Coordinates of C-alpha atoms and ligand atoms in Angstrom, one line a residue:
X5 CA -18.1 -19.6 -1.9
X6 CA -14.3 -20.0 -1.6
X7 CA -11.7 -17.6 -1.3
X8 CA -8.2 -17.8 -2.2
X9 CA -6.0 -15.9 0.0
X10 CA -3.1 -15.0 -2.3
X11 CA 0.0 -13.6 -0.6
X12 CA 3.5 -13.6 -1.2
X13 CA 5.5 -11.1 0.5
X14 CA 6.5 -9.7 4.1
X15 CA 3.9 -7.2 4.4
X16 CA 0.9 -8.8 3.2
X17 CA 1.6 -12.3 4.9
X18 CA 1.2 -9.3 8.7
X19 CA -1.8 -7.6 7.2
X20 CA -3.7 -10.9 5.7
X21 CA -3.6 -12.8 9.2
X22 CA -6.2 -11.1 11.1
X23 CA -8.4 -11.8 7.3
X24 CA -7.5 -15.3 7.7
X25 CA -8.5 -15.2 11.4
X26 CA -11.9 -13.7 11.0
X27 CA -12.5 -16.0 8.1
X28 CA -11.9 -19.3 10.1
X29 CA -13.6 -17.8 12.7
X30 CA -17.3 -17.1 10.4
X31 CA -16.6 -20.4 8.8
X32 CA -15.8 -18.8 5.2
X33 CA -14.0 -21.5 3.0
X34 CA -10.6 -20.6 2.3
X35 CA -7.8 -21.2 1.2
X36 CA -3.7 -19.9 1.4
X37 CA -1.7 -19.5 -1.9
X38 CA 2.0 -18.4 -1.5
X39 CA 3.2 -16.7 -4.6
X40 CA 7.0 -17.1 -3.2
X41 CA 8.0 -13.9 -3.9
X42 CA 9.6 -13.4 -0.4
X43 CA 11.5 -16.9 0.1
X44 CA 14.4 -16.0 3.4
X45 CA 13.2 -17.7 6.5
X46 CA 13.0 -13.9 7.6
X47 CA 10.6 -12.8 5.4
X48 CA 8.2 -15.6 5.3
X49 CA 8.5 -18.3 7.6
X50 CA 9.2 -16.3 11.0
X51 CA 5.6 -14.4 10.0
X52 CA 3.5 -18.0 9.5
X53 CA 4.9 -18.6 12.9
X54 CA 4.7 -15.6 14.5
X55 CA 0.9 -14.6 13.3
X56 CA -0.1 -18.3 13.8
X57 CA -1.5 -18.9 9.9
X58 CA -2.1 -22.5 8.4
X59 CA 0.6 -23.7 6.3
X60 CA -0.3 -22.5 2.6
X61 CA -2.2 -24.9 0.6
X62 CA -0.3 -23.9 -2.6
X63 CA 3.5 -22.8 -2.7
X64 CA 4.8 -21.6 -6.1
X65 CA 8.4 -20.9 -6.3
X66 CA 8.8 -17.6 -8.1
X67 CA 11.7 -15.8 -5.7
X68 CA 14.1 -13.7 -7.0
X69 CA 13.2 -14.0 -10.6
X70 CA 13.5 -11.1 -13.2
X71 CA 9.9 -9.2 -13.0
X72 CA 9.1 -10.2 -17.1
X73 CA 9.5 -13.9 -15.4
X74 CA 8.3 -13.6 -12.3
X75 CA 5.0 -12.3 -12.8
X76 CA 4.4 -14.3 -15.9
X77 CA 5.2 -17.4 -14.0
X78 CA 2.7 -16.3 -10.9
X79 CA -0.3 -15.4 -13.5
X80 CA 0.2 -19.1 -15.5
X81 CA 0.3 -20.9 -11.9
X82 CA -2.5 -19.2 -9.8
X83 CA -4.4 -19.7 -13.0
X84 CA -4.3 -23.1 -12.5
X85 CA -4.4 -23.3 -8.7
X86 CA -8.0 -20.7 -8.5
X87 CA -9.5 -23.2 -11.8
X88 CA -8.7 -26.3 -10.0
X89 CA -9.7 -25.1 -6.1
X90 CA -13.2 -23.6 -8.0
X91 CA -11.9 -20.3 -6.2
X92 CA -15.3 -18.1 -6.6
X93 CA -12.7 -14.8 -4.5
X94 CA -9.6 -14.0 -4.8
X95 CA -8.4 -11.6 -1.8
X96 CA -4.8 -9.4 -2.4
X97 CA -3.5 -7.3 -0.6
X98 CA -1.6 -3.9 -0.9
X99 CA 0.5 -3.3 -4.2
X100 CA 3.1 -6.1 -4.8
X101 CA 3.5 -8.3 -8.2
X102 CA 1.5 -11.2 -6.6
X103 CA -1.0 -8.8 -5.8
X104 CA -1.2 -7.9 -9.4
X105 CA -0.2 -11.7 -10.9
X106 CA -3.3 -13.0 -8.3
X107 CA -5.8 -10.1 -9.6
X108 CA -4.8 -10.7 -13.5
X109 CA -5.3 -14.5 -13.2
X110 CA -8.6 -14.2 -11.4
X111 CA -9.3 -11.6 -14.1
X112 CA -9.2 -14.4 -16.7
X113 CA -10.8 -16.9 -14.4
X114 CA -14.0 -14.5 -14.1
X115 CA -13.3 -15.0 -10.5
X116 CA -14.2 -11.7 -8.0
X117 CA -11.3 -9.8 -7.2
X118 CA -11.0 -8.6 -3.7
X119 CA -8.9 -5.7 -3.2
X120 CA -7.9 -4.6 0.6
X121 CA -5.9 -1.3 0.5
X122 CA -7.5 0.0 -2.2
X123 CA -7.1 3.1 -3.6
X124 CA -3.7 4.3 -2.3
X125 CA -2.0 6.5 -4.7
X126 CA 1.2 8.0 -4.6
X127 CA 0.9 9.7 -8.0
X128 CA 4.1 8.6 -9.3
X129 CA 3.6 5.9 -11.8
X130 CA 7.6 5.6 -11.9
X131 CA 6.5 3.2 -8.9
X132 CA 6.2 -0.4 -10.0
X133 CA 3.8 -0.9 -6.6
X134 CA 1.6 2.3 -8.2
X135 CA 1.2 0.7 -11.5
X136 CA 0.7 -2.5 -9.8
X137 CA -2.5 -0.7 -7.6
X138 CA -4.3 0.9 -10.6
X139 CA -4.1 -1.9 -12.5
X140 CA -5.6 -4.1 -9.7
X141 CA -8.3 -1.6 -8.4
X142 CA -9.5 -0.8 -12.1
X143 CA -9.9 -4.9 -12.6
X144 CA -11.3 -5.6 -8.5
X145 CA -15.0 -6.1 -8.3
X146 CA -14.9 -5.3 -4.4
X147 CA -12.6 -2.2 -3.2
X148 CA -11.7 -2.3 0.5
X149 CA -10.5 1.3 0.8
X150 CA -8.8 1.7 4.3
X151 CA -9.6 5.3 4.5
X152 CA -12.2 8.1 3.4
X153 CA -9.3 9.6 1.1
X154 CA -8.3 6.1 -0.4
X155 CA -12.2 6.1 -1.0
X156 CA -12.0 9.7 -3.5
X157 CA -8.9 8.5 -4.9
X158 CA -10.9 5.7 -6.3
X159 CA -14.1 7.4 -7.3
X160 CA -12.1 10.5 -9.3
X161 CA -10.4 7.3 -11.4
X162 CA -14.2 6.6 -12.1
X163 CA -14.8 3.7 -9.9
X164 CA -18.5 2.9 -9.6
X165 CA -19.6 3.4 -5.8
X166 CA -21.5 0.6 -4.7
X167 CA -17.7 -1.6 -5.3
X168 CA -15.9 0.4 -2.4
X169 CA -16.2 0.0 1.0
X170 CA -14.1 2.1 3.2
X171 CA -13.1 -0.2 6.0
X172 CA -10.0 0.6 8.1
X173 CA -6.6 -1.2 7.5
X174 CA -5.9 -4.5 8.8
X175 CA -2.8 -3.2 9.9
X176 CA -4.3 -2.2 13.2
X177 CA -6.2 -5.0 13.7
X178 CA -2.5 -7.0 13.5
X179 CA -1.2 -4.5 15.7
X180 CA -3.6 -4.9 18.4
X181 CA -3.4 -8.5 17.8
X182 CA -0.1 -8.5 19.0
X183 CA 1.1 -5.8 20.7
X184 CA 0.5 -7.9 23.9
X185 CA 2.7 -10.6 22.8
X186 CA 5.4 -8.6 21.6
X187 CA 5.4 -6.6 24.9
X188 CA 6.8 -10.2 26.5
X189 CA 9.9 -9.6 24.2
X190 CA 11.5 -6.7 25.8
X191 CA 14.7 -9.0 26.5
X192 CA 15.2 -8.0 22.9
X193 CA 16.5 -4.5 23.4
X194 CA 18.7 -5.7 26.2
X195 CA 20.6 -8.7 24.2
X196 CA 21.1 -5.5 21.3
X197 CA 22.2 -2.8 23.9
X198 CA 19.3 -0.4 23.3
X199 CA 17.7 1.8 25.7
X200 CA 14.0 1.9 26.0
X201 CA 13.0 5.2 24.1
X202 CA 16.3 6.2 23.1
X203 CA 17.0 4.8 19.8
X204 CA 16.4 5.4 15.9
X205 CA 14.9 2.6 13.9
X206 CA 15.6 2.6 10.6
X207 CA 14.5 0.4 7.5
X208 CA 15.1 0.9 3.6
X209 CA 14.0 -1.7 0.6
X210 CA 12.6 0.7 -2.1
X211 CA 13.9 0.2 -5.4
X212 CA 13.7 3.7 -6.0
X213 CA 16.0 4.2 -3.1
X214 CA 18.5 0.9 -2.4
X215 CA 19.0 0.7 -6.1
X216 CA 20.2 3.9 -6.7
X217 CA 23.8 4.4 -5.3
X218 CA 23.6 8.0 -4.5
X219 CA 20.0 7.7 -2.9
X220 CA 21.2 4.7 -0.4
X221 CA 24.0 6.9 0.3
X222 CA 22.0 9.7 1.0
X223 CA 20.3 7.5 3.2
X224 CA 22.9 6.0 5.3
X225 CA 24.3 9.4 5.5
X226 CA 21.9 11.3 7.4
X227 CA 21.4 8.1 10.0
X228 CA 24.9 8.4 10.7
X229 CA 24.3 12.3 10.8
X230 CA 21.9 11.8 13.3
X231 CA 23.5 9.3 15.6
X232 CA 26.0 11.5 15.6
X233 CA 23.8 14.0 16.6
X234 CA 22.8 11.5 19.2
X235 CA 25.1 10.1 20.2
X236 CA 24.2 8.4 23.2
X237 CA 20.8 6.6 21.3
X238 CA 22.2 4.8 18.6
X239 CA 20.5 3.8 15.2
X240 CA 19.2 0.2 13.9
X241 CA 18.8 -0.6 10.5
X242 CA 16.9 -4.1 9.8
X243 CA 18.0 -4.9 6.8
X244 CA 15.6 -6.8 3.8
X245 CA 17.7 -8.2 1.7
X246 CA 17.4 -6.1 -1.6
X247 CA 19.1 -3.9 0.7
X248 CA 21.8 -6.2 2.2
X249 CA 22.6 -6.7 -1.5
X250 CA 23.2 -3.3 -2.4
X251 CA 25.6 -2.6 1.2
X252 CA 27.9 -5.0 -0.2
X253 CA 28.8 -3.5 -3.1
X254 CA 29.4 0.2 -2.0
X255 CA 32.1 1.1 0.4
X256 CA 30.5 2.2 4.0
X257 CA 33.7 2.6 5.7
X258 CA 32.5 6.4 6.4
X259 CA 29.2 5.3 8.1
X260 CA 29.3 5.4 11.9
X261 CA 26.6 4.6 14.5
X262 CA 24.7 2.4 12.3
X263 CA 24.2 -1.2 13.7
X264 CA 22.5 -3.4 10.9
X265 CA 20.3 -6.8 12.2
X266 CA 18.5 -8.9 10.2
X267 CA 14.9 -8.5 9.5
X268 CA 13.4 -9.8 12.3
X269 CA 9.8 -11.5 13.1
X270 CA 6.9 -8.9 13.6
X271 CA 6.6 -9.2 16.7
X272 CA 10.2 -8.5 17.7
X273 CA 9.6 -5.7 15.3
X274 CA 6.6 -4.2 17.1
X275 CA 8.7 -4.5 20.2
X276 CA 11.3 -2.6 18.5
X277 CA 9.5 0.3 16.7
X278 CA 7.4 1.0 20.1
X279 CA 10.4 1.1 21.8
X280 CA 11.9 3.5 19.4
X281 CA 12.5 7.8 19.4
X282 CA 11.9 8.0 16.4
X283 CA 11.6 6.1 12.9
X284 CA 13.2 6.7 9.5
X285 CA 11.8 4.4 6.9
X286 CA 10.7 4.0 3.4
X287 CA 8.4 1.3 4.0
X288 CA 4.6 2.0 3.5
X289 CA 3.3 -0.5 6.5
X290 CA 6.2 1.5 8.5
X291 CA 4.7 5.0 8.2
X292 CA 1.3 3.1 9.4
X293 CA 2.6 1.4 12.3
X294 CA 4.7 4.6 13.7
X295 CA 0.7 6.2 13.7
X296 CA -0.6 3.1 15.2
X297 CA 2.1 2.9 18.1
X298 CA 2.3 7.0 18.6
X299 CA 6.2 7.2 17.1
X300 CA 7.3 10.0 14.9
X301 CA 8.5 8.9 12.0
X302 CA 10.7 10.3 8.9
X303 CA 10.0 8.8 5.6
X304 CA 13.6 8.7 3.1
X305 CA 11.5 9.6 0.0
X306 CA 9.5 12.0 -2.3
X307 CA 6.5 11.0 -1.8
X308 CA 4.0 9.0 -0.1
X309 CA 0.7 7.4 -0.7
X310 CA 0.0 7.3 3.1
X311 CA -0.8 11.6 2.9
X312 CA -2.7 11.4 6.0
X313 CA 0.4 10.8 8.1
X314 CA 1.8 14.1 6.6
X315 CA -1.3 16.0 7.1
X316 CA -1.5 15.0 11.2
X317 CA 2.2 15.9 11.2
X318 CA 3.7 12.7 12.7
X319 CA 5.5 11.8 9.8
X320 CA 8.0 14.3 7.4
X321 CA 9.1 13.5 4.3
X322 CA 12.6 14.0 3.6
X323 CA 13.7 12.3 0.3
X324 CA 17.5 11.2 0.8
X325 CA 19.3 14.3 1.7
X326 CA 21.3 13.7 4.6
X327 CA 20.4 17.1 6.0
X328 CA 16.8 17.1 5.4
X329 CA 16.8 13.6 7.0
X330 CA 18.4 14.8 10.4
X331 CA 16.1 18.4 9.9
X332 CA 13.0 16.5 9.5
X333 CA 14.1 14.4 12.5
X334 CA 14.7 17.2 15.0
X335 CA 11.9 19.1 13.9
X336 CA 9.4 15.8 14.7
X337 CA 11.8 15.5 18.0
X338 CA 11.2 19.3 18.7
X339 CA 7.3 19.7 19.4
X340 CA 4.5 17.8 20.5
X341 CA 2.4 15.6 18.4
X342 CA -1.6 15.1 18.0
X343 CA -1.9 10.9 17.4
X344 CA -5.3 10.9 15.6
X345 CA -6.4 7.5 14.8
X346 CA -5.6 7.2 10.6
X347 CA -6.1 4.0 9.6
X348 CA -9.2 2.7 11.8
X349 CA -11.1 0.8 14.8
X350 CA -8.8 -2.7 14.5
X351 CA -11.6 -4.2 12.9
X352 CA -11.6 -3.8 9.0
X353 CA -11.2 -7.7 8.8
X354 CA -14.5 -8.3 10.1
X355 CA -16.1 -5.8 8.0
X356 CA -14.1 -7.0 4.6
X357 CA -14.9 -10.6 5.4
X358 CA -19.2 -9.6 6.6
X359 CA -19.1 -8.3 2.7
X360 CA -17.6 -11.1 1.2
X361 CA -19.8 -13.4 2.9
X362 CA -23.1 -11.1 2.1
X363 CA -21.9 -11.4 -1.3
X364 CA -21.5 -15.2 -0.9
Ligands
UD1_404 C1 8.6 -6.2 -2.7 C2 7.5 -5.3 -3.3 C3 7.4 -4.0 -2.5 C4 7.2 -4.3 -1.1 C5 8.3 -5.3 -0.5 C6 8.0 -5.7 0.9 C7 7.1 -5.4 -5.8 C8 7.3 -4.8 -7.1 N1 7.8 -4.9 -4.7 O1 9.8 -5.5 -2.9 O2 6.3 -3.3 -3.0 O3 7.2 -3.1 -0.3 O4 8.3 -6.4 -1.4 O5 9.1 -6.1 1.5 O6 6.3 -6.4 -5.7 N2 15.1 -11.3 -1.6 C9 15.6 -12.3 -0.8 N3 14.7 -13.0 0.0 C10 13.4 -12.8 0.1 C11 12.9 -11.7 -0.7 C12 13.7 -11.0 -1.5 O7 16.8 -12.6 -0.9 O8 12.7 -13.4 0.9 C13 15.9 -10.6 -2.5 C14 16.1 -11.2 -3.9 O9 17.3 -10.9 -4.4 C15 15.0 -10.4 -4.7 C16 15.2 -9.0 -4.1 O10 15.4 -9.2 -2.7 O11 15.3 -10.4 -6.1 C17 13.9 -8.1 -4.3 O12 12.8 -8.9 -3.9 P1 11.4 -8.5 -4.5 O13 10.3 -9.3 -4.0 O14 11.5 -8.5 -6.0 O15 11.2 -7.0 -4.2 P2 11.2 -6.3 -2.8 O16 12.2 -5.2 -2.8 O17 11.2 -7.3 -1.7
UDP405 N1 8.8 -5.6 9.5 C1 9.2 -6.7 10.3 N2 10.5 -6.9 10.5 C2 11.5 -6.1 10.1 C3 11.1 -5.0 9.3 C4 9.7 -4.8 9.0 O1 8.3 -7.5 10.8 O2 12.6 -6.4 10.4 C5 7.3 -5.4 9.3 C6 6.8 -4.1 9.7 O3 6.3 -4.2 11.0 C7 5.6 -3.9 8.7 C8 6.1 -4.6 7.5 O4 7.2 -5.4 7.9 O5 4.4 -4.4 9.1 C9 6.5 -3.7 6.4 O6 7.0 -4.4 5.3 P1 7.9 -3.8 4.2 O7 8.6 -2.6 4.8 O8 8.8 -4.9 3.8 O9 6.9 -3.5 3.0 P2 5.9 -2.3 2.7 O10 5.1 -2.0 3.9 O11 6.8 -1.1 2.4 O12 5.2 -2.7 1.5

């Protein structure tokens, strides 16, 4: 057997390093291929570094082109790459275009298609990341559901039974991974002024969201609402750079008590969002981690294909009214929360990679 680990952006470079890790450590061939969709030193680099992962193998350079191009250009190259490594897997991960590039050329290869995060729906196909899902769970051979409902999700599409496996996300298993290291970092909150649970942290990249001038207004709106409300906590906004891009064109002279950083490594971000009051986010592996780390969160949009978060009542939805955004945040602030444990044990690595290997 040999596995191609195909990854490409920010979020599945932190939830494929604990897959990498337990496949050195059972002594599965593998091997890393970097789709390039995320390029910046702070989306790519910083997380090799920070997660300790082997230099991909195979580096395509696909950033930053139009999707028509960009995924066309991923399919033709891990084509070659998965023919010429005599890949027998292919792992993805989550719901990005290399996830769907890397499962459409292993589709054509007739090489198994591993899917971890499988079955998350948000039921609003308007969502390039929920076409992208569908598509790859209807063409995966194994389905590594991270949770019981991910699991029906995938059997009402008509998924045969003996492909899913509900495992857990690998999300906790990088959180535990880490935690400890990013606790060292707490010199962090000093050098950006922050007081240890006082703060909102804040992050925003959907295109749904930052591309629409009105919703990323809506957005910025209520954090200034609410560090307004508060106004001795503060609110931090990392910034991806879909989103830096968009702040530049509109005019933000209105916005107060906003500080924007750049993204920063995971484990500074760990340190951060552990640290925090209170989350507001649009970011799927966000909502997870604010269950993971016992912080409320708010989630800037309609709809989510993390349900369970809403259902345990740690997390609100609020779409991009500034009102609802600062309600939803003082109504999470206003009572106590239950912290059930969503997305598993920390060990859905071991149990997608003891599959694969059974498989061989
Ligand atoms: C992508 C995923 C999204 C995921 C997010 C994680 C799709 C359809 N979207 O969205 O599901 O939640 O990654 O962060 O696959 N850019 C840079 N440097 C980078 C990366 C991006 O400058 O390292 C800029 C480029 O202008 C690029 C734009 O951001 O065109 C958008 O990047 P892209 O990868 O297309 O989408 P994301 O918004 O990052
Ligand atoms: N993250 C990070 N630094 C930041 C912002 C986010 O390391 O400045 C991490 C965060 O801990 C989470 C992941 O990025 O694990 C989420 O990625 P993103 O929001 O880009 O994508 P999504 O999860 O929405 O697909």
């Amino acid at each position: 057997m040999r596995i191609a680990v195909i990854l490409g952006t920010r979020p599945e470079i932190i939830k494929m390093a604990p897959l990498v890790r337990a496949c050195a450590e059972r002594g599965l061939p593998f091997f890393l291929l970097h789709s390039g969709q995320h390029y910046s030193p702070s989306m790519d680099r910083v997380f090799f570094e920070d997660l300790e992962l082997p230099q991909p193998a195979h580096q395509l350079e696909t950033g930053g082109l139009p999707y028509r191009l960009q995924v066309g250009a991923m399919i033709r190259d891990i084509r070659g790459i998965l023919a010429a490594e005599k890949a027998t897997v292919a792992l993805v991960q989550g719901d990005t275009n290399t996830v769907l590039a890397g499962a459409l050329a292993a589709a054509k290869l007739g090489v198994a298609i591993a899917h971890h995060e499988a079955g998350l729906r948000s039921h609003d196909l308007t969502m390039p990341e929920e076409r992208n899902r569908i598509l790859t769970d209807h063409l995966a051979d194994f389905l590594f559901a991270p949770t019981e409902a991910a699991q029906r999700n995938l059997l009402d599409e008509g998924l045969p039974p003996e492909r899913i496996l509900v495992t857990g996300n690998t999300i906790v298993d990088a959180v535990r991974q880490n935690r400890a290291l990013a606790e060292r970092r707490d010199d962090l909150l000093e050098r950006l002024g922050l007081q240890a649970g006082c703060y909102f942290l804040a992050t925003a990249h959907r295109q749904e969201n930052v591309d629409s001038p009105a919703r990323l207004r809506g957005i910025l709106e209520g954090l200034s609402r609410l560090a307004a409300a508060f106004p001795a906590a503060g609110v931090v906004f990392s910034l991806h750079p879909r989103t830096r891009a968009r702040l530049d064109q509109i005019d933000g002279t209105w916005l107060q008590g906003v500080r924007f950083i750049e993204p920063v490594g995971f484990l500074d971000f760990l340190l951060l969002e552990s640290r925090a009051r209170l989350l507001v986010t649009d970011s799927g592996g966000v909502q997870e981690e604010a269950s993971i780390l016992r912080v409320p969160c708010v989630t800037v949009r309609d709809n989510t294909e993390r349900p369970e978060t809403l259902e345990a009542g740690i997390n609100v939805l609020a779409g991009t009214d500034p009102e609802r955004i600062v309600q939803a945040a003082l109504s999470l602030l206003g009572r106590p929360l239950a912290w059930p444990d969503l997305y598993g044990d920390g060990h859905a690595a071991e149990r997608i990679v003891e599959a694969l290997a059974r498989h061989g």
